[in-house]
mmCIF file of C-alpha atoms in Angstrom:
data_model
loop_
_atom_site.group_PDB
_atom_site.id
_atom_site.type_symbol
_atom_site.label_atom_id
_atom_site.label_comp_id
_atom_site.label_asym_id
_atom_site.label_seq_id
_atom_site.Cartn_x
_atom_site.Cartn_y
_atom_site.Cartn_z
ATOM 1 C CA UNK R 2 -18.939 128.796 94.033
ATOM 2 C CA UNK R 3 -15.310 129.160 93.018
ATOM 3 C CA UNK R 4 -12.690 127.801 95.286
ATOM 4 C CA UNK R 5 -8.813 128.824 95.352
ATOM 5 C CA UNK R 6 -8.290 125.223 93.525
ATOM 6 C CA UNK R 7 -10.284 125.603 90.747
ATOM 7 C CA UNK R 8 -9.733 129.672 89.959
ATOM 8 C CA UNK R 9 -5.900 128.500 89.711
ATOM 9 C CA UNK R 10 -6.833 125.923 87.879
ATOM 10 C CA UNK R 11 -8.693 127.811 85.533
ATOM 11 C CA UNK R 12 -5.681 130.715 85.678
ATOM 12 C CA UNK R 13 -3.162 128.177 84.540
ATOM 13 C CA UNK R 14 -5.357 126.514 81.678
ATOM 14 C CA UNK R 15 -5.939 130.060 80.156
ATOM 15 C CA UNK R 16 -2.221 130.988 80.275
ATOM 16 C CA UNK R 17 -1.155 127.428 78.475
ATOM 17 C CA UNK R 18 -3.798 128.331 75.607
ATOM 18 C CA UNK R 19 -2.080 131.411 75.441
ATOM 19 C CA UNK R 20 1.084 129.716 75.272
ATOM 20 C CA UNK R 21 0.333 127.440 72.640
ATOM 21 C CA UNK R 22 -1.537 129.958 71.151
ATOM 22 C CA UNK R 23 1.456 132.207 70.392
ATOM 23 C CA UNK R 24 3.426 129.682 70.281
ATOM 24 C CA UNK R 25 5.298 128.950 67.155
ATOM 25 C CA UNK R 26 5.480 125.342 65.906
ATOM 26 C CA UNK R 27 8.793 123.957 65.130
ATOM 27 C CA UNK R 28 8.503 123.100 62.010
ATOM 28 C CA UNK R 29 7.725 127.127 61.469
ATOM 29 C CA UNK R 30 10.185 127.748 63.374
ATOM 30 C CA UNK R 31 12.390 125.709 61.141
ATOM 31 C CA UNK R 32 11.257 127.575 58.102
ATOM 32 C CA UNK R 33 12.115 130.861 59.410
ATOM 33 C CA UNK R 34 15.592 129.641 60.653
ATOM 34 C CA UNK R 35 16.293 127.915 56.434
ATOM 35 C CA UNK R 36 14.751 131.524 55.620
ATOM 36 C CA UNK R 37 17.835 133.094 57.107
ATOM 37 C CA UNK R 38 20.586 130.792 56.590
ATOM 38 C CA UNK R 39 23.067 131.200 53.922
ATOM 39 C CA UNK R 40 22.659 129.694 50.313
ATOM 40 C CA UNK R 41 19.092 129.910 51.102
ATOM 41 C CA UNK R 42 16.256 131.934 48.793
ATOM 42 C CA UNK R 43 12.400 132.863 49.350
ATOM 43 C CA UNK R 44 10.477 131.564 46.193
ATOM 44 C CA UNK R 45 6.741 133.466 47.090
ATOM 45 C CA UNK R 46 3.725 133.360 45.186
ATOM 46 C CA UNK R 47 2.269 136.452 44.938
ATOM 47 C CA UNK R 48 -0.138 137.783 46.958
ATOM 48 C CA UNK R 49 -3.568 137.354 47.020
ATOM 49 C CA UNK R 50 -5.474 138.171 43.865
ATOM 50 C CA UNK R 51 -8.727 137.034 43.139
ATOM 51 C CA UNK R 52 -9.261 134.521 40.186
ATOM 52 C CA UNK R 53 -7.641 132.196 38.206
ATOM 53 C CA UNK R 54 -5.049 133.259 35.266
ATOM 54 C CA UNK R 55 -5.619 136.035 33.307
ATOM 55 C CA UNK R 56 -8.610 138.027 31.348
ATOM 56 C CA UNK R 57 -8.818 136.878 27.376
ATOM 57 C CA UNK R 58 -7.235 140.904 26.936
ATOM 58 C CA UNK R 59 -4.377 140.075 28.740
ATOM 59 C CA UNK R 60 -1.327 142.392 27.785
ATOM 60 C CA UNK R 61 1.590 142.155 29.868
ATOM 61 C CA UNK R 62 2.519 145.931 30.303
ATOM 62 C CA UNK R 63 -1.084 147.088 31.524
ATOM 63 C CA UNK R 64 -2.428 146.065 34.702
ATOM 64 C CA UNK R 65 -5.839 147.414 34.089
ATOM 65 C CA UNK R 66 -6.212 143.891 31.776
ATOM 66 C CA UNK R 67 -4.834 141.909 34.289
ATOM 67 C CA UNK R 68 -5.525 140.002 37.633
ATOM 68 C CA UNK R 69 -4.481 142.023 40.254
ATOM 69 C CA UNK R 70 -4.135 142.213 43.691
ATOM 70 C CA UNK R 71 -7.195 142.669 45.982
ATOM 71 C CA UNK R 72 -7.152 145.587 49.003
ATOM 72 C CA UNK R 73 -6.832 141.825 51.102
ATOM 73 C CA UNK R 74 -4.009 141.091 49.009
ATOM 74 C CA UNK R 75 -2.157 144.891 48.959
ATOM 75 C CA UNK R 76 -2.418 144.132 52.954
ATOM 76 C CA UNK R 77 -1.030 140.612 52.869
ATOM 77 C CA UNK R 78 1.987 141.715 50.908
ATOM 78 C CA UNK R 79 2.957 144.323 53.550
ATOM 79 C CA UNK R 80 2.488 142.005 56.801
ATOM 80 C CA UNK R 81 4.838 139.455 55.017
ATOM 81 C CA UNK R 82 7.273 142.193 54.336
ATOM 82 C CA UNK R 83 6.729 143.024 57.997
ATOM 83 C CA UNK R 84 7.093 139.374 59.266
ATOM 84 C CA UNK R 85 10.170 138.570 56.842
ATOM 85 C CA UNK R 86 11.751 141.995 59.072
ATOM 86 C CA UNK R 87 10.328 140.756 62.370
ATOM 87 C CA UNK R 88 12.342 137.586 61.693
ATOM 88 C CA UNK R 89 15.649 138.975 60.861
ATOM 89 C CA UNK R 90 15.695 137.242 57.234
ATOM 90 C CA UNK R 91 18.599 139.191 55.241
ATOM 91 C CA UNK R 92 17.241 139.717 51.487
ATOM 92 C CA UNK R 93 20.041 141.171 49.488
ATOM 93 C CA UNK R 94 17.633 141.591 46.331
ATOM 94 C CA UNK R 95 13.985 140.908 45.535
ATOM 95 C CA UNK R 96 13.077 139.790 41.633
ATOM 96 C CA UNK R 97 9.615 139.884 40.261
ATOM 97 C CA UNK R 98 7.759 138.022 37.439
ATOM 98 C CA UNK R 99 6.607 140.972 35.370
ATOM 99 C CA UNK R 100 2.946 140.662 36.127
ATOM 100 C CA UNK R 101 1.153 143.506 38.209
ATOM 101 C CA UNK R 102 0.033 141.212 41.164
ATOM 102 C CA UNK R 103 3.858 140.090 41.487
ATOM 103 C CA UNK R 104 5.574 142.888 40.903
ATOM 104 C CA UNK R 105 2.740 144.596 43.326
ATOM 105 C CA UNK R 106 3.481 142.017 45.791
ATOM 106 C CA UNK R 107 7.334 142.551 45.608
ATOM 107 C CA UNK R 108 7.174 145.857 45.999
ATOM 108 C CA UNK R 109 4.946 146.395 49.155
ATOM 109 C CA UNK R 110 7.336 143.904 50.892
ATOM 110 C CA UNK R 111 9.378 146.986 51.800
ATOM 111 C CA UNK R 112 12.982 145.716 50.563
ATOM 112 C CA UNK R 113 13.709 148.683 48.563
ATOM 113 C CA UNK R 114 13.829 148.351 44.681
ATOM 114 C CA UNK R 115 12.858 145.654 42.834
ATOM 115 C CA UNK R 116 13.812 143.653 39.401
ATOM 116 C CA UNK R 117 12.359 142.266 37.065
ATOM 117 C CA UNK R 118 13.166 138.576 36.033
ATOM 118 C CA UNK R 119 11.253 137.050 33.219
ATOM 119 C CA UNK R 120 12.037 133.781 34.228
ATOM 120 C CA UNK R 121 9.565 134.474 36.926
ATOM 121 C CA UNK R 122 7.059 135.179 34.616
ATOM 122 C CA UNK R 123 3.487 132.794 34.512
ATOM 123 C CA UNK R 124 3.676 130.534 32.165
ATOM 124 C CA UNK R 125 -0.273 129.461 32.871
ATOM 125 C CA UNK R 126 -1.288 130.840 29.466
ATOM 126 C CA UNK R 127 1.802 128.971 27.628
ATOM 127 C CA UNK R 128 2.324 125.373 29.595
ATOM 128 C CA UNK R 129 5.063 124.814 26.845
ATOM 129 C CA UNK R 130 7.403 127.792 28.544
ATOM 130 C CA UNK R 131 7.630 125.468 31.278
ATOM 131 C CA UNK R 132 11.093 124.191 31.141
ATOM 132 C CA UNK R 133 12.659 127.053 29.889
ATOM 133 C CA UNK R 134 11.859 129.170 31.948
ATOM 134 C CA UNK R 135 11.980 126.716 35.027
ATOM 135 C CA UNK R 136 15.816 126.402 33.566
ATOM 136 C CA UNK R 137 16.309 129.686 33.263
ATOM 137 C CA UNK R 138 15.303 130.433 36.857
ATOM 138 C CA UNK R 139 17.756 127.410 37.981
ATOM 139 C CA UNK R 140 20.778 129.557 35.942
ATOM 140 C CA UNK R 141 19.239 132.649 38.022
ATOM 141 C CA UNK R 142 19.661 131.040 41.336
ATOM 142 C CA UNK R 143 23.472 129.934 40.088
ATOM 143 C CA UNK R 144 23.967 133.246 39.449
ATOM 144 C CA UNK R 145 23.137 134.640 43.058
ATOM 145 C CA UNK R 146 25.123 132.056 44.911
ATOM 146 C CA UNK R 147 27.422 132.933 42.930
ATOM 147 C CA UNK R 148 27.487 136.323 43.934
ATOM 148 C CA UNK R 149 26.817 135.414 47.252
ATOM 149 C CA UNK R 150 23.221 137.297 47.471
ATOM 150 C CA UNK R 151 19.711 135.746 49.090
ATOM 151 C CA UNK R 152 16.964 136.995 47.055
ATOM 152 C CA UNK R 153 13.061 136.722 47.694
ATOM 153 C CA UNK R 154 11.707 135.778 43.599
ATOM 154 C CA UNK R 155 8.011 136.738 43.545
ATOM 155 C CA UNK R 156 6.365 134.548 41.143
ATOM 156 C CA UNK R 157 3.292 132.339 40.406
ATOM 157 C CA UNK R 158 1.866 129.057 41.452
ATOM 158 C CA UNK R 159 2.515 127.357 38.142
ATOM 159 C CA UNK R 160 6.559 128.550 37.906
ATOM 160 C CA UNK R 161 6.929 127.447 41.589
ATOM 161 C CA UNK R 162 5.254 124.301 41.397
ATOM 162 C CA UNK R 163 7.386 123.724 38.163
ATOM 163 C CA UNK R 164 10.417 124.517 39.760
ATOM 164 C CA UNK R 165 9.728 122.657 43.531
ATOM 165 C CA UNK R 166 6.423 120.590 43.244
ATOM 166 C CA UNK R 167 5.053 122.442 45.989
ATOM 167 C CA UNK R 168 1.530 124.001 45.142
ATOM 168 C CA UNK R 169 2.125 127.076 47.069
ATOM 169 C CA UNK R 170 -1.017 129.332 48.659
ATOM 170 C CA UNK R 171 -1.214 133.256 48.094
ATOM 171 C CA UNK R 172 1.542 134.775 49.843
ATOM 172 C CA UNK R 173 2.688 131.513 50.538
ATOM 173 C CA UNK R 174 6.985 131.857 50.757
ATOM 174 C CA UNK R 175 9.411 128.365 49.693
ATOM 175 C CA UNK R 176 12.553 128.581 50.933
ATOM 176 C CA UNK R 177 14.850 126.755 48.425
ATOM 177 C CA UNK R 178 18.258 125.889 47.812
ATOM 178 C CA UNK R 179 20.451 125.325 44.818
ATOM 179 C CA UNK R 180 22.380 121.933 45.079
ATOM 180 C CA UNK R 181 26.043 121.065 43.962
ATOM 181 C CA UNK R 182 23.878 118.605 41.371
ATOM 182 C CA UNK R 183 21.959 122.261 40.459
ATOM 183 C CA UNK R 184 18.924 120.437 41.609
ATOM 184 C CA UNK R 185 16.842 122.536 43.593
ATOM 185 C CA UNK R 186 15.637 121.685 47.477
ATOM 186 C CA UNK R 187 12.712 122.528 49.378
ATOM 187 C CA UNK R 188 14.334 123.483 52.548
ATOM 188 C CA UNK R 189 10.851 125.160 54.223
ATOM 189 C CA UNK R 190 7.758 126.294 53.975
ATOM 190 C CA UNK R 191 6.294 129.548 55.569
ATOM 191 C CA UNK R 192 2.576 129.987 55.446
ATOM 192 C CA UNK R 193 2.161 133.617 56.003
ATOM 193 C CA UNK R 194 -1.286 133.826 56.960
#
């Protein structure tokens, strides 16, 4: 038999599961806060796409020989979008490797147009485009504080590891920062699903 003691009880252990349940950790919280200061950019890897690289056919300019984004991965770009929104995070410009999934991926965010920036571009294929293009994406970032814009750059586990030595997930956002040295700094991590 239940007694007034041990319903509460019961009441009060539910609602602190809850609680921690929808709770969001502090170092999440943290993330979300770098994600909206100033100086600050979201480095994502795109969405997720089943598979590793790309098909032996690959050709940069038709998607059909590509990996692409799963129906999974179509919905994953859009609740990120939805989240980055939900969390106030100002995004005066979103770039784009030039591969379907990314560019994909960029565009169902929901920030309006997007660019494309070859810097962004996998480099999986060609390891020795590594630090050129991981330079080139540096002189990008320069170039937006410079202007004074936050962009989200959707690119590729290889480029982002390159550029951070973070071995992003799918979806997975890095908010970095440029440094006065033009070193760049890991200043979060938001794991969107």
């Amino acid at each position: 038999m239940f007694t007034k003691g041990t319903v509460a009880a019961a009441i009060a252990a539910a609602l602190a599961a809850v609680a921690m349940a929808t709770a969001v950790p502090a170092k999440a919280a943290d993330a979300w806060e770098a994600a909206r200061a100033k100086g600050t950019h979201l480095l994502m890897r795109h969405a997720i796409a089943p598979g590793t690289g790309d098909p032996a056919n690959f050709t940069l300019g038709d998607c059909s020989t590509q990996r692409n984004l799963s129906d999974e991965g179509r919905g994953q770009a859009e609740r990120i979008g939805a989240a980055l929104k939900a969390n106030a995070v100002p995004i005066d410009t979103v770039l784009t490797s030039q591969w379907c999934r990314a560019r994909e991926t960029a565009e169902r965010l929901g920030f309006g147009p997007t660019e494309a920036e070859p810097a962004l571009n996998s480099f999986f294929g060609n390891r020795g485009d590594r630090d050129r293009q991981t330079e080139a994406l540096k002189a990008r970032l320069f170039e937006l504080d410079a202007a004074g814009m936050k962009a989200a750059l959707v690119s590729h586990q290889v480029n982002i590891t390159a550029l951070t030595g973070v071995y992003p997930a799918s979806g997975e956002i890095v908010v970095i920062s440029l440094g006065d040295d033009g070193k760049v700094r890991v200043d979060g991590r938001i794991e969107t699903e």
